Short mmCIF file of C-alpha atoms in Angstrom, two decimals:
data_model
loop_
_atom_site.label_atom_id
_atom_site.label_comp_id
_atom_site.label_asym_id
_atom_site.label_seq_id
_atom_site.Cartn_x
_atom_site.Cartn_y
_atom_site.Cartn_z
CA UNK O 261 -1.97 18.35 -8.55
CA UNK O 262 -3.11 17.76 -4.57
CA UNK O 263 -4.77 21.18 -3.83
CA UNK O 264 -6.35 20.49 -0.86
CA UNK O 265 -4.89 22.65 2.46
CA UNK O 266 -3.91 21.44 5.76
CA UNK O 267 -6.60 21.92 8.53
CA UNK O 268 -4.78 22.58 11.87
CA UNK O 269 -0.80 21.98 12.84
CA UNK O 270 0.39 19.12 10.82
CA UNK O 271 2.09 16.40 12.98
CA UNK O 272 5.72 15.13 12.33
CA UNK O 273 7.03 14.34 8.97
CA UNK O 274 9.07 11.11 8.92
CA UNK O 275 10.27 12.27 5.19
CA UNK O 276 11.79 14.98 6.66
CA UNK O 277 13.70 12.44 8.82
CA UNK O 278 12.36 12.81 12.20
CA UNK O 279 10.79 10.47 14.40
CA UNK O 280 7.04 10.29 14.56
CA UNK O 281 5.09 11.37 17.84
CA UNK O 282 3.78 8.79 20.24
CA UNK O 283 0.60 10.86 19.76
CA UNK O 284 0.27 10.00 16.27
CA UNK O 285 -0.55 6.17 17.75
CA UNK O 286 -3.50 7.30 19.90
CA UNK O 287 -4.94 9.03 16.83
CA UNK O 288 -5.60 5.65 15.07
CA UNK O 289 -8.95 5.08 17.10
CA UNK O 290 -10.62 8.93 15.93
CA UNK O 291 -9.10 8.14 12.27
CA UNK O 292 -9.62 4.11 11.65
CA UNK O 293 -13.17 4.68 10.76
CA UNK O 294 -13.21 7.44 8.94
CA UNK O 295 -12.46 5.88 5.31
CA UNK O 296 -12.73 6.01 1.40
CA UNK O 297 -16.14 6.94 1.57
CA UNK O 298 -15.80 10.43 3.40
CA UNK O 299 -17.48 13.83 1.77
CA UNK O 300 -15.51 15.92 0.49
CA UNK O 301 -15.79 18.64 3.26
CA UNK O 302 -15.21 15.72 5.97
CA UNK O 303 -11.88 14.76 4.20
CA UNK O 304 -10.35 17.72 4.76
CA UNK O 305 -9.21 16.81 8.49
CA UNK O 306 -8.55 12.99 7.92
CA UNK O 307 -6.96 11.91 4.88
CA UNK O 308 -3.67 9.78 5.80
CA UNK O 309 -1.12 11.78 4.20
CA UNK O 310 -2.20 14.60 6.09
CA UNK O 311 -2.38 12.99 9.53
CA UNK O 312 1.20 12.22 8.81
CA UNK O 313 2.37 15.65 7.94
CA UNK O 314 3.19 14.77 4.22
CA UNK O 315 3.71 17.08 1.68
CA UNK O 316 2.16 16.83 -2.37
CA UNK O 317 6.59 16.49 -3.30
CA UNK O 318 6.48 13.49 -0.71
CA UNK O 319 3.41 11.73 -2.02
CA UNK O 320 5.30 11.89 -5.90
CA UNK O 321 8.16 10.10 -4.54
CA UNK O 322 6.15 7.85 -2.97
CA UNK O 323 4.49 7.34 -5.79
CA UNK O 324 7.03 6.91 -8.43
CA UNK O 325 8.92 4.84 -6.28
CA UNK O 326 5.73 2.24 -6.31
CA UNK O 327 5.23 2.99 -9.91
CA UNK O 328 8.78 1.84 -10.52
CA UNK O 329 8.73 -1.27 -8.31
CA UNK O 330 5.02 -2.48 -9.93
CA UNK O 331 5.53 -1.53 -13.55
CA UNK O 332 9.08 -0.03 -14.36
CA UNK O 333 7.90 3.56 -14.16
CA UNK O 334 6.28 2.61 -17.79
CA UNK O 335 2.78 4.51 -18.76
CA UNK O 336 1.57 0.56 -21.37
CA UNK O 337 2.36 -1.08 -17.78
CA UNK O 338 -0.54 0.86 -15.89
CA UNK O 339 -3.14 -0.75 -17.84
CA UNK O 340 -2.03 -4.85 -17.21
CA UNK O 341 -3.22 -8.31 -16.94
CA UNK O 342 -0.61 -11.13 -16.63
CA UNK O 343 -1.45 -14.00 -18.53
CA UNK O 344 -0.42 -15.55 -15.01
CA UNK O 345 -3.58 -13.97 -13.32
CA UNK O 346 -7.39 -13.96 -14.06
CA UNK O 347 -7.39 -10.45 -13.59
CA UNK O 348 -6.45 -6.99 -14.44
CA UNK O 349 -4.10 -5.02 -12.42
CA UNK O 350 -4.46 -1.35 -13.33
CA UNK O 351 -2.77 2.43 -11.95
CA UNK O 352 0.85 2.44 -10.21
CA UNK O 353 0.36 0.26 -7.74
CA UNK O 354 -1.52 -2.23 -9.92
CA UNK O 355 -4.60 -1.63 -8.16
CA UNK O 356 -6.65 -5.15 -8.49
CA UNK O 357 -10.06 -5.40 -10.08
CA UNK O 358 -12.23 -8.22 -10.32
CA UNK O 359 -14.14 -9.78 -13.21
CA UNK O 360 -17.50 -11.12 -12.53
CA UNK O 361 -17.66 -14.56 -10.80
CA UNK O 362 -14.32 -14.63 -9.99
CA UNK O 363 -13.29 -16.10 -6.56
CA UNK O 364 -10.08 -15.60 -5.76
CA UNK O 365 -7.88 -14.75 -2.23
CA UNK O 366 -7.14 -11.35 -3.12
CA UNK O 367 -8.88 -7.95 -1.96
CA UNK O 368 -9.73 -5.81 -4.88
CA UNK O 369 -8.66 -2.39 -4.85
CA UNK O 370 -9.26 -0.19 -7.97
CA UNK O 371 -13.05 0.21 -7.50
CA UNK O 372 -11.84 2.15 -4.18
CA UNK O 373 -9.30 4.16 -5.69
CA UNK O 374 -12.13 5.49 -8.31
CA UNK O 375 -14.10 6.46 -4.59
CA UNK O 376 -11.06 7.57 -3.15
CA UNK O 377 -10.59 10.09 -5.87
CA UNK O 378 -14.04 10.65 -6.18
CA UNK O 379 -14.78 11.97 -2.43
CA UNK O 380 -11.34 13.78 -1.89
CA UNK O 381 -10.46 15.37 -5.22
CA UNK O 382 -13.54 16.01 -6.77
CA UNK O 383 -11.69 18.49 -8.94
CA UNK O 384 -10.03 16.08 -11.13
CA UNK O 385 -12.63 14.55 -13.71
CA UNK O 386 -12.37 10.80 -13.76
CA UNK O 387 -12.83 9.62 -17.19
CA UNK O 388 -15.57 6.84 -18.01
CA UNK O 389 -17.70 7.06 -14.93
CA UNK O 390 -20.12 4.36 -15.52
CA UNK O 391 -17.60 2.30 -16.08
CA UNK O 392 -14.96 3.26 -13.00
CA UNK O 393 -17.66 2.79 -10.44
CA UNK O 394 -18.59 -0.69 -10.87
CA UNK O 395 -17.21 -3.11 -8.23
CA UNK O 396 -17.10 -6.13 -11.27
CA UNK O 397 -14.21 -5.27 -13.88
CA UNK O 398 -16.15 -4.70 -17.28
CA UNK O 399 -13.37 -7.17 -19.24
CA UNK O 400 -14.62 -11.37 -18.80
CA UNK O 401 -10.89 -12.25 -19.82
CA UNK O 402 -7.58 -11.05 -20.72
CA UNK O 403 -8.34 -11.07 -24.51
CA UNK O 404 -11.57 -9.08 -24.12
CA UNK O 405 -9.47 -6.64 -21.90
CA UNK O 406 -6.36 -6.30 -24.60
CA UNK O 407 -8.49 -5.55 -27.30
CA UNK O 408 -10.37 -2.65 -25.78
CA UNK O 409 -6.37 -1.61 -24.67
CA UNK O 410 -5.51 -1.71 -28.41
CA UNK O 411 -8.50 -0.27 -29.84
CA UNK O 412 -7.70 3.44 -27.88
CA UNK O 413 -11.10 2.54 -25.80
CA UNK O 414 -8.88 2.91 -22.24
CA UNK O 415 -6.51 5.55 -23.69
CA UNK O 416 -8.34 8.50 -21.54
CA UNK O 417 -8.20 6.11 -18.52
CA UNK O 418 -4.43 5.15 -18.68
CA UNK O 419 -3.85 9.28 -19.33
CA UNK O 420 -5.75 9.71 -15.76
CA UNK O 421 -3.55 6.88 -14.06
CA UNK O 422 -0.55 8.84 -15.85
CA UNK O 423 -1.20 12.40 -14.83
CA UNK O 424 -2.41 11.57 -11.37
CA UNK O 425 0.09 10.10 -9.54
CA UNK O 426 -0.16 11.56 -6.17
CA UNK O 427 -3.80 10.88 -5.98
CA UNK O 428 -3.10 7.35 -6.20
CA UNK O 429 -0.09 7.51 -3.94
CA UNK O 430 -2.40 9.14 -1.38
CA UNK O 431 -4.70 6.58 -2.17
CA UNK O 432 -2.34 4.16 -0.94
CA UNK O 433 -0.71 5.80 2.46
CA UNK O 434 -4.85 6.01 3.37
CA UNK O 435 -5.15 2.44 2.64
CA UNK O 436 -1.83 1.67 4.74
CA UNK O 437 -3.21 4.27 7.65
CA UNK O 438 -6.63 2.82 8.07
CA UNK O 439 -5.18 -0.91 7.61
CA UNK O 440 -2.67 -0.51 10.23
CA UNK O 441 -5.04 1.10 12.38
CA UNK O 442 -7.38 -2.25 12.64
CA UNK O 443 -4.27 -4.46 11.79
CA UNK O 444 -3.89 -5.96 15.72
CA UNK O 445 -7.26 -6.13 17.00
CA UNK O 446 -7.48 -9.87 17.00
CA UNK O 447 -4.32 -10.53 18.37
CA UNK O 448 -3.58 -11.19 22.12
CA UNK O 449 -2.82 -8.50 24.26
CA UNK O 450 0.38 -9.57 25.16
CA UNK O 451 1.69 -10.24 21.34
CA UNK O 452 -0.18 -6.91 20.35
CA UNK O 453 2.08 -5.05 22.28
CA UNK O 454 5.04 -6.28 20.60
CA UNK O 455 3.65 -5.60 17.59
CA UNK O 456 2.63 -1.83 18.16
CA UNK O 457 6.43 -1.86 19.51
CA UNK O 458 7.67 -3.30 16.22
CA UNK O 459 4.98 -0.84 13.45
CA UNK O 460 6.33 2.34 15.88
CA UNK O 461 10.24 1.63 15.53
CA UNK O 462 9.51 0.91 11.23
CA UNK O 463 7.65 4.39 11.63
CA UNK O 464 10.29 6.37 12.96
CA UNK O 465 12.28 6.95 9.95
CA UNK O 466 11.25 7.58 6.01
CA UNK O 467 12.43 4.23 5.00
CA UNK O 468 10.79 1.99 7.16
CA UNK O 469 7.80 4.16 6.56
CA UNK O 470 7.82 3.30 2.67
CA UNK O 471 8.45 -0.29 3.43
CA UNK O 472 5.32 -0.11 5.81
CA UNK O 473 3.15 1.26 3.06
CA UNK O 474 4.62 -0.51 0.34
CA UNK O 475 4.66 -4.36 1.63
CA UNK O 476 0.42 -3.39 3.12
CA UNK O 477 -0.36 -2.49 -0.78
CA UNK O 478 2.03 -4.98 -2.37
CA UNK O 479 1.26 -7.96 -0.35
CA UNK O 480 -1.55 -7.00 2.06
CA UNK O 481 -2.32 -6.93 5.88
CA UNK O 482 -2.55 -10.51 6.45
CA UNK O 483 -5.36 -9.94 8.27
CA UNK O 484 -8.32 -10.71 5.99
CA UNK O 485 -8.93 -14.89 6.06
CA UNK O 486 -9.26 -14.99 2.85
CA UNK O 487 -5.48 -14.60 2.06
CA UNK O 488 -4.27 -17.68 3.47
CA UNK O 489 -2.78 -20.87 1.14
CA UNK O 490 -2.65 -23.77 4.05
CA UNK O 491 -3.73 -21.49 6.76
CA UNK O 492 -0.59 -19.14 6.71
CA UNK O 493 -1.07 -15.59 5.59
CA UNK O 494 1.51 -13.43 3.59
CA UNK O 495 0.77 -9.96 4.60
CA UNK O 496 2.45 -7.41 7.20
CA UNK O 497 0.48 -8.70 10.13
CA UNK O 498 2.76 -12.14 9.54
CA UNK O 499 5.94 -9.64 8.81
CA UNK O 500 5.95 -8.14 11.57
CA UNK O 501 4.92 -11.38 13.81
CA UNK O 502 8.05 -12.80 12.09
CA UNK O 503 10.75 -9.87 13.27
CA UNK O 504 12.92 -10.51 16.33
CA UNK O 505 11.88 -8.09 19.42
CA UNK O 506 14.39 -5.39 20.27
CA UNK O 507 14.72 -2.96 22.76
CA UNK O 508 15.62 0.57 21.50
CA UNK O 509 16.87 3.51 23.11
CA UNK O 510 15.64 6.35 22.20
CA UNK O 511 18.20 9.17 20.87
CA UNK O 512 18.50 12.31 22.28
CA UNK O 513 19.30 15.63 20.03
CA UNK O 514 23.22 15.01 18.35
CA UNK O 515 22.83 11.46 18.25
CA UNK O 516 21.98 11.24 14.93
CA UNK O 517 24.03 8.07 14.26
CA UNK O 518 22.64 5.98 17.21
CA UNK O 519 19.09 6.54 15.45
CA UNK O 520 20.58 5.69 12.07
CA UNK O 521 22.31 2.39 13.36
CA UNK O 522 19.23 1.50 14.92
CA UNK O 523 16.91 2.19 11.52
CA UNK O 524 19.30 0.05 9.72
CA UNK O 525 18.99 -2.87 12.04
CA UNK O 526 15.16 -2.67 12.14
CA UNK O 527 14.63 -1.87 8.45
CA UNK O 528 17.10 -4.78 7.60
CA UNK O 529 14.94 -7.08 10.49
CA UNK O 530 11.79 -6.26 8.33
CA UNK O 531 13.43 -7.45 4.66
CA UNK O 532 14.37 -10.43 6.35
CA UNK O 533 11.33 -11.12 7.82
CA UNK O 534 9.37 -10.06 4.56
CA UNK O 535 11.46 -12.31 2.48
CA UNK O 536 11.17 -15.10 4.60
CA UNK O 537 7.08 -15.06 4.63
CA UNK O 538 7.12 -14.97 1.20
CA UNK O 539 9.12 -17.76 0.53
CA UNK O 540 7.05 -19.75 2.58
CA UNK O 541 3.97 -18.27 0.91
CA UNK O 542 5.56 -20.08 -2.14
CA UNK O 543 5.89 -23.00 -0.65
CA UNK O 544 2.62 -23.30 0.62
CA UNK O 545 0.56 -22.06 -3.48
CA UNK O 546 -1.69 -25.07 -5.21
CA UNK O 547 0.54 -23.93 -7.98
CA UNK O 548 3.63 -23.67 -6.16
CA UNK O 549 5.65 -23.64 -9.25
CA UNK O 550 3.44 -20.80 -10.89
CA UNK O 551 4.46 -18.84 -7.69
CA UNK O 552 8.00 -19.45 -7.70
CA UNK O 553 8.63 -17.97 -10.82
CA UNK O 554 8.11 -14.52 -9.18
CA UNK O 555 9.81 -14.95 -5.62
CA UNK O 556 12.79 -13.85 -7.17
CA UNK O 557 11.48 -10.62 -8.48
CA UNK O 558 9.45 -9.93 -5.01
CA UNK O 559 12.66 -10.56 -2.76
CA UNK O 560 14.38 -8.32 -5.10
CA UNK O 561 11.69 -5.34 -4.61
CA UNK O 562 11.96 -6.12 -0.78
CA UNK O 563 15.84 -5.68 -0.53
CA UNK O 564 15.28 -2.32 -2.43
CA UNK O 565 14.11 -1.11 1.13
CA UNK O 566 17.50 -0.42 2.28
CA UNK O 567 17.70 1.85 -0.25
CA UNK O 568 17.23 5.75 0.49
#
């Protein structure tokens, strides 16, 4: 489906299991600010998937992989609203979208995936216009939203969400890129350093690199104020503050192994860490016990990092 062609020498590919470039880090300053709203012809050099040297095959496993873990690889489960949320989560990665009025401490996110698509891939139609570029969700409630599902009204958007996979998984790695890219700004200098240390070692290897993009569009950043219950934030900014600090060597050519022993440990640091913050995230919800009936489910989806 992706058709657009790489501009210059693409940079390492951490699917293709090697580690990423220090140089990739000093790119986040020309990239940060160069988001969802680009032209078409500026996209060319900056989209996120790109940048990291991955190909149209990687984004699809990225992408089913997230369309398994938010909705059971099921096409009725890309069109949802819980009747445990006041608000409808829609595409693989059950993109958020707010009705009017509604203040809640989420960020919304599938107004910017209809711009996303919109700027970069202008060559896919995107069904209902009027409709997709609103940033107020055109449903007032679940029941008004699960009628117009029934009716066949959203059919031609749930096709889109079906047949475009890798637009939304690039969607998501440029929502990971840019996030990560602004994620320690407001953190001291010293700690910041840790945590560059900590994002680096995760991006070395293709797992920690899903886990990195996954946990940013399953759970956040944890850097926006509004995602706090109690003053304690649930995102990867507190995942990563939460990991232990370790020193790594770094492998030469035919140790293969040592770099595998040392992914493990760090990729095993980050579920720990991950399921920890969550827990206490439970702990901390007005409706604690709302919350707790899905910890299980999230810890679950965590542990699934240590998965290939």
């Amino acid at each position: 489906m992706l058709k657009r062609i790489y501009v210059g020498k693409p940079h390492v590919n951490p699917f293709g299991s090697l580690p990423l470039l220090p140089l990739l880090f000093g790119m986040l300053v020309l990239t940060s600010n160069l988001s969802m709203a680009t032209t078409p012809q500026e996209s060319k050099t900056v989209l996120a998937w790109q940048i990291l040297a991955l190909t149209p095959s990687d984004l699809q496993k990225i992408g089913a992989r997230i369309y398994q873990n938010e909705g059971a690889s099921k096409p009725e489960n890309l069109l949802f609203w819980s009747e445990k949320e006041p608000f409808p989560s829609l595409g693989i990665a059950h993109f958020i979208w707010l009705p009017q009025g509604l203040d809640v401490p989420f960020v919304q996110t599938f107004p910017q995936l209809m711009l996303f698509s919109r700027h970069n891939f202008p060559e896919v139609p995107i069904p209902q216009i009027d409709l997709l570029y609103s940033n107020v969700a055109p449903w007032p409630n679940r029941t008004a939203f699960l009628l117009a599902k029934s009716s066949g009204e959203l059919q031609e958007l749930q096709s889109w969400l079906e047949d475009n996979v890798d637009i939304q998984a690039a969607f998501v790695v440029q929502r990971f890129w840019e996030g990560q890219a602004r994620l320690f700004t407001k953190v001291a200098a010293e700690e910041r350093e840790q945590l560059e240390t900590k994002l680096q070692q995760m991006m070395r290897f293709p797992a920690g690199l899903f886990a990195l993009i996954d946990y940013a569009n399953f759970k956040g950043f944890g850097d926006d104020p509004r995602e706090r219950y109690q003053g304690e934030g649930w995102g990867l900014l507190q995942v990563l503050q939460r990991m232990p600090n370790r020193i790594l060597s770094n492998p030469m050519p035919g140790e293969e192994r040592v770099h595998s022993l040392q992914s493990t440990q760090v990729l095993n640091d980050f579920i720990e860490a991950g399921q920890a913050v969550l827990a206490q995230r439970v702990a901390l919800a007005p409706n604690s016990q709302r919350e707790i009936a899905w910890l299980k489910g999230w810890q679950a989806r965590i542990a699934l990092y240590a998965q290939p």
